[in-house]
Amino acid sequence: MKYTHEVENMCCVHKGAVHDPAPIPEEGKWVKAKQITDISGFTHGIGWCAPQQGACKLTLNVKNGIIEEALIETIGCTGMTHSAAMAAEILTGKTILEALNTDLVCDAINTAMRELFLQIVYGRTQSAFSDGGLSIGAGLEDLGKGHMSSVGTTYSTREKGARYLSLQEGYITRLALDEHDEIIGYEYINLGVMLEKIKNGVDHKEAYESGLKQYGRFNEAAKYIDPRKE
């Protein structure tokens, strides 16, 4: 350590109080974090790119400072989808500090990593008060059956009104309208479930028809429309 001449000639003044880090909640414990390996937690965060045309939801499961599990979900930008593939390989095995200072290819994913870093090091995780935290694999369980992200897509114009294209349940095939042309329900197909059936040898037509479900007052409709064509 190199000191200036002025500092070298100063007398020493000792501090009395010990100002330790404030304890933060981590997986059912209170931890005074002094180094990266003191940090554990499971949490989610959102990031966006500079043009704000795409977004990333990032889920990390950190144990003793190391990212053990990562789930990257992106929307709105085709390039970001490929960046997510790279980020899935890059993130696991790194400390959260390494990951914060690693180029994760896409602005939105980098921003999500920054937001998660802040949550985790300040003890604002989803598992802050869960004894022992969440097991590795908790992120995958978030996706549910078919292991597909929950994505909702709707569209509307002032002149022609709303179109539901995909919602939590799945891909919208038909909208149900009442006598006033107001939406009262819809028919949908869960793509994940349908594709799993096809993969397991079920006939394509049978898998499609068995996956069709309705929501709302679908059977009371005055008419039905294809939201993508009508």
GROMACS .gro file of C-alpha atoms in nm:
model
  230
    1MET     CA    1   0.000   0.000   0.000
    2LYS     CA    2   0.144   0.337  -0.097
    3TYR     CA    3   0.066   0.648   0.111
    4THR     CA    4   0.133   1.013   0.034
    5HIS     CA    5   0.387   1.202   0.241
    6GLU     CA    6   0.109   1.402   0.410
    7VAL     CA    7  -0.075   1.089   0.524
    8GLU     CA    8   0.247   0.922   0.642
    9ASN     CA    9   0.306   1.210   0.882
   10MET     CA   10  -0.044   1.200   1.034
   11CYS     CA   11  -0.105   1.054   1.380
   12CYS     CA   12  -0.336   0.755   1.420
   13VAL     CA   13  -0.693   0.797   1.543
   14HIS     CA   14  -0.863   0.467   1.632
   15LYS     CA   15  -1.230   0.398   1.573
   16GLY     CA   16  -1.427   0.263   1.867
   17ALA     CA   17  -1.753   0.120   1.736
   18VAL     CA   18  -1.754  -0.183   1.507
   19HIS     CA   19  -1.984  -0.112   1.213
   20ASP     CA   20  -2.061  -0.459   1.077
   21PRO     CA   21  -2.287  -0.510   0.774
   22ALA     CA   22  -2.657  -0.505   0.851
   23PRO     CA   23  -2.792  -0.863   0.860
   24ILE     CA   24  -3.002  -0.963   0.560
   25PRO     CA   25  -3.257  -1.248   0.539
   26GLU     CA   26  -3.125  -1.545   0.343
   27GLU     CA   27  -3.305  -1.877   0.318
   28GLY     CA   28  -3.438  -1.869   0.674
   29LYS     CA   29  -3.126  -1.715   0.833
   30TRP     CA   30  -2.995  -1.369   0.910
   31VAL     CA   31  -2.660  -1.323   0.740
   32LYS     CA   32  -2.397  -1.049   0.768
   33ALA     CA   33  -2.267  -1.067   0.413
   34LYS     CA   34  -1.898  -0.974   0.383
   35GLN     CA   35  -1.809  -1.164   0.067
   36ILE     CA   36  -1.985  -1.313  -0.235
   37THR     CA   37  -1.983  -1.667  -0.090
   38ASP     CA   38  -2.208  -1.540   0.192
   39ILE     CA   39  -2.493  -1.485  -0.055
   40SER     CA   40  -2.773  -1.736  -0.125
   41GLY     CA   41  -3.125  -1.699  -0.261
   42PHE     CA   42  -3.382  -1.779  -0.529
   43THR     CA   43  -3.546  -1.491  -0.713
   44HIS     CA   44  -3.677  -1.343  -1.039
   45GLY     CA   45  -3.612  -1.014  -1.215
   46ILE     CA   46  -3.700  -0.827  -1.533
   47GLY     CA   47  -3.467  -0.654  -1.778
   48TRP     CA   48  -3.517  -0.453  -2.095
   49CYS     CA   49  -3.297  -0.359  -2.390
   50ALA     CA   50  -3.188  -0.007  -2.486
   51PRO     CA   51  -3.448   0.037  -2.766
   52GLN     CA   52  -3.702  -0.113  -2.521
   53GLN     CA   53  -3.832  -0.347  -2.788
   54GLY     CA   54  -3.763  -0.662  -2.589
   55ALA     CA   55  -3.770  -0.788  -2.231
   56CYS     CA   56  -3.617  -1.071  -2.030
   57LYS     CA   57  -3.742  -1.245  -1.718
   58LEU     CA   58  -3.443  -1.400  -1.543
   59THR     CA   59  -3.472  -1.653  -1.260
   60LEU     CA   60  -3.162  -1.748  -1.059
   61ASN     CA   61  -3.104  -1.999  -0.781
   62VAL     CA   62  -2.786  -1.897  -0.597
   63LYS     CA   63  -2.615  -2.112  -0.334
   64ASN     CA   64  -2.309  -1.978  -0.148
   65GLY     CA   65  -2.253  -1.712  -0.411
   66ILE     CA   66  -2.262  -1.955  -0.707
   67ILE     CA   67  -2.541  -1.957  -0.966
   68GLU     CA   68  -2.659  -2.319  -0.961
   69GLU     CA   69  -2.972  -2.275  -1.174
   70ALA     CA   70  -3.081  -2.019  -1.434
   71LEU     CA   71  -3.406  -1.977  -1.625
   72ILE     CA   72  -3.404  -1.718  -1.906
   73GLU     CA   73  -3.739  -1.620  -2.064
   74THR     CA   74  -3.742  -1.359  -2.340
   75ILE     CA   75  -4.004  -1.183  -2.549
   76GLY     CA   76  -4.025  -0.920  -2.820
   77CYS     CA   77  -3.693  -0.960  -2.999
   78THR     CA   78  -3.583  -1.254  -3.215
   79GLY     CA   79  -3.213  -1.189  -3.154
   80MET     CA   80  -3.273  -1.199  -2.779
   81THR     CA   81  -3.404  -1.554  -2.806
   82HIS     CA   82  -3.068  -1.671  -2.938
   83SER     CA   83  -2.890  -1.462  -2.676
   84ALA     CA   84  -3.092  -1.646  -2.411
   85ALA     CA   85  -2.952  -1.974  -2.539
   86MET     CA   86  -2.599  -1.844  -2.486
   87ALA     CA   87  -2.682  -1.694  -2.146
   88ALA     CA   88  -2.812  -2.032  -2.025
   89GLU     CA   89  -2.466  -2.176  -2.087
   90ILE     CA   90  -2.279  -1.872  -1.955
   91LEU     CA   91  -2.453  -1.809  -1.621
   92THR     CA   92  -2.444  -2.137  -1.429
   93GLY     CA   93  -2.126  -2.202  -1.233
   94LYS     CA   94  -2.036  -1.834  -1.205
   95THR     CA   95  -2.051  -1.626  -0.889
   96ILE     CA   96  -2.315  -1.354  -0.902
   97LEU     CA   97  -2.033  -1.097  -0.919
   98GLU     CA   98  -1.879  -1.271  -1.220
   99ALA     CA   99  -2.219  -1.291  -1.388
  100LEU     CA  100  -2.282  -0.921  -1.324
  101ASN     CA  101  -1.958  -0.838  -1.505
  102THR     CA  102  -2.003  -1.087  -1.791
  103ASP     CA  103  -2.143  -0.985  -2.130
  104LEU     CA  104  -2.462  -1.189  -2.154
  105VAL     CA  105  -2.494  -1.091  -2.522
  106CYS     CA  106  -2.824  -0.902  -2.490
  107ASP     CA  107  -2.897  -0.570  -2.317
  108ALA     CA  108  -3.220  -0.703  -2.167
  109ILE     CA  109  -3.050  -1.007  -2.013
  110ASN     CA  110  -2.765  -0.791  -1.881
  111THR     CA  111  -3.018  -0.553  -1.725
  112ALA     CA  112  -3.209  -0.842  -1.568
  113MET     CA  113  -2.881  -0.971  -1.419
  114ARG     CA  114  -2.816  -0.628  -1.268
  115GLU     CA  115  -3.164  -0.613  -1.115
  116LEU     CA  116  -3.131  -0.963  -0.969
  117PHE     CA  117  -2.788  -0.885  -0.827
  118LEU     CA  118  -2.938  -0.594  -0.633
  119GLN     CA  119  -3.226  -0.809  -0.502
  120ILE     CA  120  -2.999  -1.093  -0.396
  121VAL     CA  121  -2.725  -0.896  -0.220
  122TYR     CA  122  -2.983  -0.692  -0.027
  123GLY     CA  123  -3.177  -1.003   0.083
  124ARG     CA  124  -3.489  -0.925  -0.122
  125THR     CA  125  -3.523  -1.275  -0.267
  126GLN     CA  126  -3.831  -1.493  -0.306
  127SER     CA  127  -3.672  -1.745  -0.066
  128ALA     CA  128  -3.547  -1.497   0.196
  129PHE     CA  129  -3.753  -1.655   0.476
  130SER     CA  130  -3.767  -2.014   0.340
  131ASP     CA  131  -3.564  -2.246   0.561
  132GLY     CA  132  -3.283  -2.385   0.345
  133GLY     CA  133  -3.409  -2.206   0.035
  134LEU     CA  134  -3.545  -2.377  -0.273
  135SER     CA  135  -3.404  -2.692  -0.431
  136ILE     CA  136  -3.220  -2.679  -0.761
  137GLY     CA  137  -3.495  -2.734  -1.016
  138ALA     CA  138  -3.740  -2.486  -0.864
  139GLY     CA  139  -3.701  -2.264  -1.170
  140LEU     CA  140  -3.801  -2.545  -1.403
  141GLU     CA  141  -4.108  -2.617  -1.190
  142ASP     CA  142  -4.221  -2.258  -1.250
  143LEU     CA  143  -4.286  -2.351  -1.614
  144GLY     CA  144  -4.549  -2.610  -1.527
  145LYS     CA  145  -4.667  -2.890  -1.758
  146GLY     CA  146  -4.501  -2.896  -2.097
  147HIS     CA  147  -4.216  -2.679  -1.964
  148MET     CA  148  -4.330  -2.370  -2.155
  149SER     CA  149  -4.324  -2.007  -2.047
  150SER     CA  150  -4.651  -1.828  -1.976
  151VAL     CA  151  -4.694  -1.572  -2.252
  152GLY     CA  152  -4.997  -1.357  -2.319
  153THR     CA  153  -5.048  -1.181  -2.653
  154THR     CA  154  -5.344  -0.958  -2.730
  155TYR     CA  155  -5.399  -0.697  -3.000
  156SER     CA  156  -5.657  -0.430  -3.072
  157THR     CA  157  -5.744  -0.133  -3.291
  158ARG     CA  158  -5.993   0.143  -3.218
  159GLU     CA  159  -6.185   0.061  -3.534
  160LYS     CA  160  -6.202  -0.320  -3.508
  161GLY     CA  161  -6.164  -0.391  -3.136
  162ALA     CA  162  -5.965  -0.654  -2.947
  163ARG     CA  163  -5.819  -0.987  -3.054
  164TYR     CA  164  -5.694  -1.242  -2.800
  165LEU     CA  165  -5.410  -1.436  -2.966
  166SER     CA  166  -5.259  -1.634  -2.680
  167LEU     CA  167  -5.319  -1.634  -2.306
  168GLN     CA  168  -5.212  -1.836  -2.003
  169GLU     CA  169  -5.414  -2.138  -2.112
  170GLY     CA  170  -5.259  -2.151  -2.460
  171TYR     CA  171  -5.296  -2.058  -2.826
  172ILE     CA  172  -5.636  -1.901  -2.898
  173THR     CA  173  -5.813  -2.068  -3.190
  174ARG     CA  174  -6.156  -1.897  -3.177
  175LEU     CA  175  -6.317  -1.604  -2.999
  176ALA     CA  176  -6.679  -1.630  -2.884
  177LEU     CA  177  -6.889  -1.316  -2.941
  178ASP     CA  178  -7.238  -1.238  -2.811
  179GLU     CA  179  -7.518  -1.062  -3.004
  180HIS     CA  180  -7.345  -0.728  -2.937
  181ASP     CA  181  -7.014  -0.858  -3.079
  182GLU     CA  182  -6.854  -0.849  -2.736
  183ILE     CA  183  -6.605  -1.120  -2.633
  184ILE     CA  184  -6.759  -1.364  -2.387
  185GLY     CA  185  -6.516  -1.656  -2.415
  186TYR     CA  186  -6.260  -1.833  -2.629
  187GLU     CA  187  -6.137  -2.169  -2.747
  188TYR     CA  188  -5.771  -2.252  -2.698
  189ILE     CA  189  -5.517  -2.528  -2.727
  190ASN     CA  190  -5.230  -2.591  -2.487
  191LEU     CA  191  -4.937  -2.635  -2.726
  192GLY     CA  192  -4.712  -2.796  -2.468
  193VAL     CA  193  -4.965  -3.067  -2.383
  194MET     CA  194  -5.050  -3.126  -2.751
  195LEU     CA  195  -4.687  -3.161  -2.853
  196GLU     CA  196  -4.616  -3.398  -2.565
  197LYS     CA  197  -4.897  -3.624  -2.688
  198ILE     CA  198  -4.764  -3.617  -3.044
  199LYS     CA  199  -4.415  -3.695  -2.915
  200ASN     CA  200  -4.557  -3.995  -2.729
  201GLY     CA  201  -4.711  -4.137  -3.046
  202VAL     CA  202  -5.065  -3.999  -3.039
  203ASP     CA  203  -5.208  -3.920  -3.384
  204HIS     CA  204  -5.169  -3.550  -3.472
  205LYS     CA  205  -5.541  -3.493  -3.531
  206GLU     CA  206  -5.638  -3.675  -3.211
  207ALA     CA  207  -5.376  -3.484  -3.009
  208TYR     CA  208  -5.504  -3.154  -3.148
  209GLU     CA  209  -5.870  -3.228  -3.082
  210SER     CA  210  -5.809  -3.365  -2.733
  211GLY     CA  211  -5.614  -3.049  -2.648
  212LEU     CA  212  -5.895  -2.809  -2.745
  213LYS     CA  213  -6.060  -2.645  -2.443
  214GLN     CA  214  -6.300  -2.354  -2.386
  215TYR     CA  215  -6.309  -2.069  -2.141
  216GLY     CA  216  -6.592  -1.839  -2.036
  217ARG     CA  217  -6.940  -1.857  -2.190
  218PHE     CA  218  -6.803  -2.007  -2.509
  219ASN     CA  219  -7.107  -2.225  -2.580
  220GLU     CA  220  -7.347  -1.928  -2.546
  221ALA     CA  221  -7.192  -1.731  -2.832
  222ALA     CA  222  -7.394  -1.580  -3.115
  223LYS     CA  223  -7.093  -1.632  -3.341
  224TYR     CA  224  -6.731  -1.738  -3.343
  225ILE     CA  225  -6.433  -1.576  -3.516
  226ASP     CA  226  -6.072  -1.665  -3.589
  227PRO     CA  227  -5.879  -1.383  -3.412
  228ARG     CA  228  -5.598  -1.398  -3.668
  229LYS     CA  229  -5.810  -1.385  -3.983
  230GLU     CA  230  -6.145  -1.224  -3.906
   0.00000   0.00000   0.00000
